Amino acid sequence: DAKTTQPNSMESNEEEPVHLPCNHSTISGTDYIHWYRQLPSQGPEYVIHGLTSNVNNRMASLAIAEDRKSSTLILHRATLRDAAVYYCIHRRGGSNYKLTFGKGTLLTVNP
Amino acid sequence: GAVVSQHPSRVICKSGTSVKIECRSLDFQATTMFWYRQFPKQSLMLMATSNEGSKATYEQGVEKDKFLINHASLTLSTLTVTSAHPEDSSFYICSARDPQGYGYTFGSGTRLTVV
């Protein structure tokens, strides 16, 4: 199974940027990099995904290293509602391929 | 993005009984759905891939006779936990690929407690 490495936990202050790192050294050329987050007692929520180029959406930005062996999820201004477990996953290309979750990073946001 | 609705959100059942959990894709058709299980303070573990009109594909170590999956239509997959025991108590979550390209969408989860 595809494996990613993330810090167990990170802490941030409200309204400050947060950079969540992820290593995926075994990624193959057709694997997409996905990020999801999960609040307590809820299903995961899609955040962003990309293949090679950096990606931006209304929730976050995804910076992908040139060799694709690592990526960084950037929350530009953390809010208390961003406190969650963030999962970085690399998924084989093609429709309906399964997602395999690692342990993720627990993000704490301080007021 | 697409929405997946999961019911019930919570269920308590007696040991030895069976429980059915439903997962519906509300505004799209899902030929494939995924079922996960999550124990407290752990990550999601994929149990099986549900395929419309055919047998589900189970992950290694998951008992197919205990966790029955039916995907009879393009918008509904069900997971039945048969002869439930306290060790089956967990948070069960379904998922499907968002056809609009926003990754995968997840249900809100079902908290199963077996007493």
PDB file of C-alpha atoms in Angstrom:
ATOM      1  CA  ASP A   1       0.000   0.000   0.000  1.00  0.00           C
ATOM      2  CA  ALA A   2       1.073   3.548  -0.649  1.00  0.00           C
ATOM      3  CA  LYS A   3       2.659   5.060   2.482  1.00  0.00           C
ATOM      4  CA  THR A   4       2.988   8.639   3.606  1.00  0.00           C
ATOM      5  CA  THR A   5       4.762  10.117   6.619  1.00  0.00           C
ATOM      6  CA  GLN A   6       3.328  13.038   8.560  1.00  0.00           C
ATOM      7  CA  PRO A   7       4.082  14.573  11.960  1.00  0.00           C
ATOM      8  CA  ASN A   8       1.768  13.231  14.628  1.00  0.00           C
ATOM      9  CA  SER A   9       0.717  16.681  15.739  1.00  0.00           C
ATOM     10  CA  MET A  10       1.196  20.370  15.046  1.00  0.00           C
ATOM     11  CA  GLU A  11       0.067  23.513  16.740  1.00  0.00           C
ATOM     12  CA  SER A  12      -0.845  26.893  15.324  1.00  0.00           C
ATOM     13  CA  ASN A  13      -2.290  30.196  16.421  1.00  0.00           C
ATOM     14  CA  GLU A  14      -5.507  31.559  15.064  1.00  0.00           C
ATOM     15  CA  GLU A  15      -5.175  33.750  11.950  1.00  0.00           C
ATOM     16  CA  GLU A  16      -1.633  32.588  11.294  1.00  0.00           C
ATOM     17  CA  PRO A  17      -0.587  30.444   8.316  1.00  0.00           C
ATOM     18  CA  VAL A  18      -0.092  26.720   8.830  1.00  0.00           C
ATOM     19  CA  HIS A  19       2.210  24.506   6.777  1.00  0.00           C
ATOM     20  CA  LEU A  20       1.453  20.801   7.134  1.00  0.00           C
ATOM     21  CA  PRO A  21       4.219  18.616   5.665  1.00  0.00           C
ATOM     22  CA  CYS A  22       3.945  15.163   4.138  1.00  0.00           C
ATOM     23  CA  ASN A  23       6.594  12.809   2.815  1.00  0.00           C
ATOM     24  CA  HIS A  24       5.641  10.299   0.140  1.00  0.00           C
ATOM     25  CA  SER A  25       8.958   8.985  -1.087  1.00  0.00           C
ATOM     26  CA  THR A  26       7.415   5.864  -2.702  1.00  0.00           C
ATOM     27  CA  ILE A  27       5.059   7.826  -4.906  1.00  0.00           C
ATOM     28  CA  SER A  28       4.861   6.715  -8.522  1.00  0.00           C
ATOM     29  CA  GLY A  29       4.425   8.871 -11.577  1.00  0.00           C
ATOM     30  CA  THR A  30       0.679   8.427 -11.873  1.00  0.00           C
ATOM     31  CA  ASP A  31      -0.188   8.810  -8.189  1.00  0.00           C
ATOM     32  CA  TYR A  32      -2.255  11.798  -7.151  1.00  0.00           C
ATOM     33  CA  ILE A  33      -1.621  13.525  -3.824  1.00  0.00           C
ATOM     34  CA  HIS A  34      -4.795  13.975  -1.811  1.00  0.00           C
ATOM     35  CA  TRP A  35      -5.428  15.794   1.450  1.00  0.00           C
ATOM     36  CA  TYR A  36      -8.446  15.230   3.683  1.00  0.00           C
ATOM     37  CA  ARG A  37      -9.320  16.395   7.155  1.00  0.00           C
ATOM     38  CA  GLN A  38     -11.497  14.880   9.815  1.00  0.00           C
ATOM     39  CA  LEU A  39     -13.215  16.515  12.748  1.00  0.00           C
ATOM     40  CA  PRO A  40     -14.133  14.377  15.767  1.00  0.00           C
ATOM     41  CA  SER A  41     -17.042  12.000  15.149  1.00  0.00           C
ATOM     42  CA  GLN A  42     -17.398  13.047  11.514  1.00  0.00           C
ATOM     43  CA  GLY A  43     -16.445  11.549   8.189  1.00  0.00           C
ATOM     44  CA  PRO A  44     -13.372  12.948   6.442  1.00  0.00           C
ATOM     45  CA  GLU A  45     -13.718  16.040   4.303  1.00  0.00           C
ATOM     46  CA  TYR A  46     -11.908  16.608   1.017  1.00  0.00           C
ATOM     47  CA  VAL A  47      -9.438  19.481   1.158  1.00  0.00           C
ATOM     48  CA  ILE A  48      -7.384  19.459  -2.030  1.00  0.00           C
ATOM     49  CA  HIS A  49      -5.530  17.218  -4.441  1.00  0.00           C
ATOM     50  CA  GLY A  50      -2.914  17.530  -7.156  1.00  0.00           C
ATOM     51  CA  LEU A  51      -0.546  15.637  -9.424  1.00  0.00           C
ATOM     52  CA  THR A  52       2.506  17.738 -10.233  1.00  0.00           C
ATOM     53  CA  SER A  53       1.709  21.429 -10.139  1.00  0.00           C
ATOM     54  CA  ASN A  54       0.863  23.472  -7.082  1.00  0.00           C
ATOM     55  CA  VAL A  55      -2.881  23.801  -6.537  1.00  0.00           C
ATOM     56  CA  ASN A  56      -5.053  26.415  -4.884  1.00  0.00           C
ATOM     57  CA  ASN A  57      -8.689  26.339  -3.850  1.00  0.00           C
ATOM     58  CA  ARG A  58     -10.880  28.213  -1.420  1.00  0.00           C
ATOM     59  CA  MET A  59      -9.808  26.040   1.493  1.00  0.00           C
ATOM     60  CA  ALA A  60      -6.074  25.680   1.054  1.00  0.00           C
ATOM     61  CA  SER A  61      -3.033  25.527  -1.176  1.00  0.00           C
ATOM     62  CA  LEU A  62      -1.003  22.448  -2.029  1.00  0.00           C
ATOM     63  CA  ALA A  63       2.688  22.825  -2.739  1.00  0.00           C
ATOM     64  CA  ILE A  64       4.243  19.783  -4.396  1.00  0.00           C
ATOM     65  CA  ALA A  65       7.998  19.300  -4.461  1.00  0.00           C
ATOM     66  CA  GLU A  66       9.624  19.074  -7.849  1.00  0.00           C
ATOM     67  CA  ASP A  67      10.565  15.413  -7.300  1.00  0.00           C
ATOM     68  CA  ARG A  68       7.061  14.778  -5.909  1.00  0.00           C
ATOM     69  CA  LYS A  69       8.456  12.981  -2.888  1.00  0.00           C
ATOM     70  CA  SER A  70       6.930  15.497  -0.521  1.00  0.00           C
ATOM     71  CA  SER A  71       4.160  18.036  -0.369  1.00  0.00           C
ATOM     72  CA  THR A  72       2.902  20.742   1.952  1.00  0.00           C
ATOM     73  CA  LEU A  73      -0.665  21.690   2.708  1.00  0.00           C
ATOM     74  CA  ILE A  74      -0.946  25.388   3.414  1.00  0.00           C
ATOM     75  CA  LEU A  75      -3.800  26.924   5.357  1.00  0.00           C
ATOM     76  CA  HIS A  76      -3.328  30.637   4.806  1.00  0.00           C
ATOM     77  CA  ARG A  77      -5.103  31.862   7.932  1.00  0.00           C
ATOM     78  CA  ALA A  78      -5.955  29.207  10.485  1.00  0.00           C
ATOM     79  CA  THR A  79      -9.268  29.423  12.289  1.00  0.00           C
ATOM     80  CA  LEU A  80     -10.542  27.412  15.230  1.00  0.00           C
ATOM     81  CA  ARG A  81     -12.674  25.436  12.775  1.00  0.00           C
ATOM     82  CA  ASP A  82      -9.516  24.198  11.071  1.00  0.00           C
ATOM     83  CA  ALA A  83      -8.595  22.129  14.121  1.00  0.00           C
ATOM     84  CA  ALA A  84      -8.773  18.550  12.849  1.00  0.00           C
ATOM     85  CA  VAL A  85      -6.744  15.514  11.835  1.00  0.00           C
ATOM     86  CA  TYR A  86      -5.232  16.086   8.399  1.00  0.00           C
ATOM     87  CA  TYR A  87      -4.498  13.104   6.196  1.00  0.00           C
ATOM     88  CA  CYS A  88      -2.111  13.097   3.270  1.00  0.00           C
ATOM     89  CA  ILE A  89      -2.654  10.225   0.837  1.00  0.00           C
ATOM     90  CA  HIS A  90      -1.196   9.327  -2.502  1.00  0.00           C
ATOM     91  CA  ARG A  91      -3.599   7.471  -4.696  1.00  0.00           C
ATOM     92  CA  ARG A  92      -2.950   5.567  -7.875  1.00  0.00           C
ATOM     93  CA  GLY A  93      -4.346   7.254 -10.939  1.00  0.00           C
ATOM     94  CA  GLY A  94      -7.479   5.893 -12.561  1.00  0.00           C
ATOM     95  CA  SER A  95     -11.087   5.994 -11.569  1.00  0.00           C
ATOM     96  CA  ASN A  96     -12.319   4.616  -8.269  1.00  0.00           C
ATOM     97  CA  TYR A  97      -8.996   3.526  -6.913  1.00  0.00           C
ATOM     98  CA  LYS A  98      -9.137   3.180  -3.155  1.00  0.00           C
ATOM     99  CA  LEU A  99      -7.729   5.611  -0.605  1.00  0.00           C
ATOM    100  CA  THR A 100      -5.468   4.220   2.107  1.00  0.00           C
ATOM    101  CA  PHE A 101      -5.297   6.407   5.198  1.00  0.00           C
ATOM    102  CA  GLY A 102      -2.220   6.821   7.379  1.00  0.00           C
ATOM    103  CA  LYS A 103      -2.205   8.228  10.884  1.00  0.00           C
ATOM    104  CA  GLY A 104      -2.437  11.869   9.865  1.00  0.00           C
ATOM    105  CA  THR A 105      -1.490  15.057  11.695  1.00  0.00           C
ATOM    106  CA  LEU A 106      -3.581  16.383  14.544  1.00  0.00           C
ATOM    107  CA  LEU A 107      -3.695  20.149  14.129  1.00  0.00           C
ATOM    108  CA  THR A 108      -4.456  22.220  17.200  1.00  0.00           C
ATOM    109  CA  VAL A 109      -5.363  25.875  16.679  1.00  0.00           C
ATOM    110  CA  ASN A 110      -4.906  28.183  19.640  1.00  0.00           C
ATOM    111  CA  PRO A 111      -7.156  31.227  20.011  1.00  0.00           C
TER     112      PRO A 111
ATOM    113  CA  GLY B   1     -19.226  18.828  -4.355  1.00  0.00           C
ATOM    114  CA  ALA B   2     -21.177  15.620  -4.364  1.00  0.00           C
ATOM    115  CA  VAL B   3     -22.953  14.428  -1.237  1.00  0.00           C
ATOM    116  CA  VAL B   4     -23.031  10.993   0.347  1.00  0.00           C
ATOM    117  CA  SER B   5     -25.720  10.392   2.955  1.00  0.00           C
ATOM    118  CA  GLN B   6     -25.207   7.720   5.579  1.00  0.00           C
ATOM    119  CA  HIS B   7     -27.802   6.310   7.988  1.00  0.00           C
ATOM    120  CA  PRO B   8     -28.200   5.770  10.826  1.00  0.00           C
ATOM    121  CA  SER B   9     -25.730   8.108  12.495  1.00  0.00           C
ATOM    122  CA  ARG B  10     -25.866   6.126  15.704  1.00  0.00           C
ATOM    123  CA  VAL B  11     -27.106   2.652  16.552  1.00  0.00           C
ATOM    124  CA  ILE B  12     -27.005   0.519  19.657  1.00  0.00           C
ATOM    125  CA  CYS B  13     -27.724  -3.163  19.291  1.00  0.00           C
ATOM    126  CA  LYS B  14     -27.605  -6.273  21.391  1.00  0.00           C
ATOM    127  CA  SER B  15     -24.870  -8.804  20.968  1.00  0.00           C
ATOM    128  CA  GLY B  16     -25.827 -11.452  18.423  1.00  0.00           C
ATOM    129  CA  THR B  17     -28.148  -9.259  16.376  1.00  0.00           C
ATOM    130  CA  SER B  18     -27.535  -7.780  12.935  1.00  0.00           C
ATOM    131  CA  VAL B  19     -27.324  -4.127  11.964  1.00  0.00           C
ATOM    132  CA  LYS B  20     -27.679  -2.567   8.532  1.00  0.00           C
ATOM    133  CA  ILE B  21     -26.002   0.706   7.574  1.00  0.00           C
ATOM    134  CA  GLU B  22     -27.044   2.566   4.423  1.00  0.00           C
ATOM    135  CA  CYS B  23     -24.935   4.781   2.225  1.00  0.00           C
ATOM    136  CA  ARG B  24     -26.597   6.822  -0.527  1.00  0.00           C
ATOM    137  CA  SER B  25     -25.135   9.044  -3.186  1.00  0.00           C
ATOM    138  CA  LEU B  26     -27.605  11.916  -3.304  1.00  0.00           C
ATOM    139  CA  ASP B  27     -26.960  13.724  -6.541  1.00  0.00           C
ATOM    140  CA  PHE B  28     -24.776  11.379  -8.519  1.00  0.00           C
ATOM    141  CA  GLN B  29     -24.411   7.746  -9.449  1.00  0.00           C
ATOM    142  CA  ALA B  30     -21.701   5.741  -7.758  1.00  0.00           C
ATOM    143  CA  THR B  31     -20.688   2.457  -9.343  1.00  0.00           C
ATOM    144  CA  THR B  32     -18.141   2.025  -6.594  1.00  0.00           C
ATOM    145  CA  MET B  33     -18.341   2.843  -2.913  1.00  0.00           C
ATOM    146  CA  PHE B  34     -15.875   2.217  -0.135  1.00  0.00           C
ATOM    147  CA  TRP B  35     -16.488   1.144   3.461  1.00  0.00           C
ATOM    148  CA  TYR B  36     -14.143   2.073   6.293  1.00  0.00           C
ATOM    149  CA  ARG B  37     -13.997   1.327   9.976  1.00  0.00           C
ATOM    150  CA  GLN B  38     -12.379   3.562  12.561  1.00  0.00           C
ATOM    151  CA  PHE B  39     -11.630   2.680  16.166  1.00  0.00           C
ATOM    152  CA  PRO B  40     -11.146   5.431  18.781  1.00  0.00           C
ATOM    153  CA  LYS B  41      -7.971   7.467  18.281  1.00  0.00           C
ATOM    154  CA  GLN B  42      -7.037   5.447  15.203  1.00  0.00           C
ATOM    155  CA  SER B  43      -7.074   6.120  11.503  1.00  0.00           C
ATOM    156  CA  LEU B  44      -9.606   4.885   8.988  1.00  0.00           C
ATOM    157  CA  MET B  45      -9.146   1.309   7.882  1.00  0.00           C
ATOM    158  CA  LEU B  46     -10.561   0.276   4.530  1.00  0.00           C
ATOM    159  CA  MET B  47     -12.815  -2.746   4.893  1.00  0.00           C
ATOM    160  CA  ALA B  48     -14.140  -3.318   1.416  1.00  0.00           C
ATOM    161  CA  THR B  49     -14.894  -1.884  -2.004  1.00  0.00           C
ATOM    162  CA  SER B  50     -18.521  -2.122  -2.989  1.00  0.00           C
ATOM    163  CA  ASN B  51     -19.258  -2.578  -6.696  1.00  0.00           C
ATOM    164  CA  GLU B  52     -22.688  -2.011  -8.197  1.00  0.00           C
ATOM    165  CA  GLY B  53     -24.119  -5.221  -9.591  1.00  0.00           C
ATOM    166  CA  SER B  54     -21.247  -7.431  -8.511  1.00  0.00           C
ATOM    167  CA  LYS B  55     -19.550  -8.822  -5.436  1.00  0.00           C
ATOM    168  CA  ALA B  56     -17.690  -6.566  -3.069  1.00  0.00           C
ATOM    169  CA  THR B  57     -13.925  -6.780  -2.777  1.00  0.00           C
ATOM    170  CA  TYR B  58     -12.809  -7.233   0.820  1.00  0.00           C
ATOM    171  CA  GLU B  59      -9.493  -6.194   2.289  1.00  0.00           C
ATOM    172  CA  GLN B  60      -7.278  -8.816   3.823  1.00  0.00           C
ATOM    173  CA  GLY B  61      -8.438  -9.859   7.266  1.00  0.00           C
ATOM    174  CA  VAL B  62     -12.029  -8.624   6.879  1.00  0.00           C
ATOM    175  CA  GLU B  63     -14.608 -11.389   7.249  1.00  0.00           C
ATOM    176  CA  LYS B  64     -16.917 -11.242   4.261  1.00  0.00           C
ATOM    177  CA  ASP B  65     -19.553 -13.410   5.941  1.00  0.00           C
ATOM    178  CA  LYS B  66     -19.697 -11.078   8.889  1.00  0.00           C
ATOM    179  CA  PHE B  67     -19.710  -7.794   7.012  1.00  0.00           C
ATOM    180  CA  LEU B  68     -22.198  -8.240   4.200  1.00  0.00           C
ATOM    181  CA  ILE B  69     -22.115  -5.599   1.500  1.00  0.00           C
ATOM    182  CA  ASN B  70     -24.850  -5.085  -1.055  1.00  0.00           C
ATOM    183  CA  HIS B  71     -24.661  -2.522  -3.850  1.00  0.00           C
ATOM    184  CA  ALA B  72     -27.912  -3.160  -5.672  1.00  0.00           C
ATOM    185  CA  SER B  73     -28.319   0.236  -7.302  1.00  0.00           C
ATOM    186  CA  LEU B  74     -26.149   3.078  -8.547  1.00  0.00           C
ATOM    187  CA  THR B  75     -27.071   5.221  -5.547  1.00  0.00           C
ATOM    188  CA  LEU B  76     -27.218   2.789  -2.634  1.00  0.00           C
ATOM    189  CA  SER B  77     -24.724   0.547  -0.873  1.00  0.00           C
ATOM    190  CA  THR B  78     -25.457  -1.202   2.406  1.00  0.00           C
ATOM    191  CA  LEU B  79     -23.215  -2.754   5.017  1.00  0.00           C
ATOM    192  CA  THR B  80     -24.760  -5.340   7.321  1.00  0.00           C
ATOM    193  CA  VAL B  81     -22.867  -6.340  10.420  1.00  0.00           C
ATOM    194  CA  THR B  82     -24.130  -9.828  11.178  1.00  0.00           C
ATOM    195  CA  SER B  83     -24.137 -11.425  14.620  1.00  0.00           C
ATOM    196  CA  ALA B  84     -22.586  -8.315  16.073  1.00  0.00           C
ATOM    197  CA  HIS B  85     -20.315  -8.557  19.101  1.00  0.00           C
ATOM    198  CA  PRO B  86     -18.914  -5.841  21.359  1.00  0.00           C
ATOM    199  CA  GLU B  87     -15.615  -5.894  19.473  1.00  0.00           C
ATOM    200  CA  ASP B  88     -17.522  -4.763  16.358  1.00  0.00           C
ATOM    201  CA  SER B  89     -18.334  -1.507  18.098  1.00  0.00           C
ATOM    202  CA  SER B  90     -16.730   1.148  15.948  1.00  0.00           C
ATOM    203  CA  PHE B  91     -17.293   4.141  13.662  1.00  0.00           C
ATOM    204  CA  TYR B  92     -18.228   2.989  10.156  1.00  0.00           C
ATOM    205  CA  ILE B  93     -17.826   5.382   7.228  1.00  0.00           C
ATOM    206  CA  CYS B  94     -18.697   5.069   3.549  1.00  0.00           C
ATOM    207  CA  SER B  95     -17.209   6.969   0.650  1.00  0.00           C
ATOM    208  CA  ALA B  96     -17.497   7.457  -3.092  1.00  0.00           C
ATOM    209  CA  ARG B  97     -15.500   9.282  -5.718  1.00  0.00           C
ATOM    210  CA  ASP B  98     -16.851  12.739  -6.475  1.00  0.00           C
ATOM    211  CA  PRO B  99     -17.665  12.773 -10.203  1.00  0.00           C
ATOM    212  CA  GLN B 100     -17.105  16.534 -10.272  1.00  0.00           C
ATOM    213  CA  GLY B 101     -13.417  15.967  -9.609  1.00  0.00           C
ATOM    214  CA  TYR B 102     -13.239  17.001  -5.962  1.00  0.00           C
ATOM    215  CA  GLY B 103     -11.533  13.893  -4.719  1.00  0.00           C
ATOM    216  CA  TYR B 104     -13.645  11.526  -2.659  1.00  0.00           C
ATOM    217  CA  THR B 105     -16.712  12.396  -0.651  1.00  0.00           C
ATOM    218  CA  PHE B 106     -17.509  10.714   2.660  1.00  0.00           C
ATOM    219  CA  GLY B 107     -20.629   9.984   4.632  1.00  0.00           C
ATOM    220  CA  SER B 108     -21.000  11.420   8.107  1.00  0.00           C
ATOM    221  CA  GLY B 109     -20.371   8.027   9.662  1.00  0.00           C
ATOM    222  CA  THR B 110     -22.297   5.545  11.815  1.00  0.00           C
ATOM    223  CA  ARG B 111     -21.382   4.998  15.431  1.00  0.00           C
ATOM    224  CA  LEU B 112     -22.170   1.355  16.228  1.00  0.00           C
ATOM    225  CA  THR B 113     -22.279   0.230  19.832  1.00  0.00           C
ATOM    226  CA  VAL B 114     -22.860  -3.438  20.564  1.00  0.00           C
ATOM    227  CA  VAL B 115     -23.941  -4.196  24.134  1.00  0.00           C
TER     228      VAL B 115
END
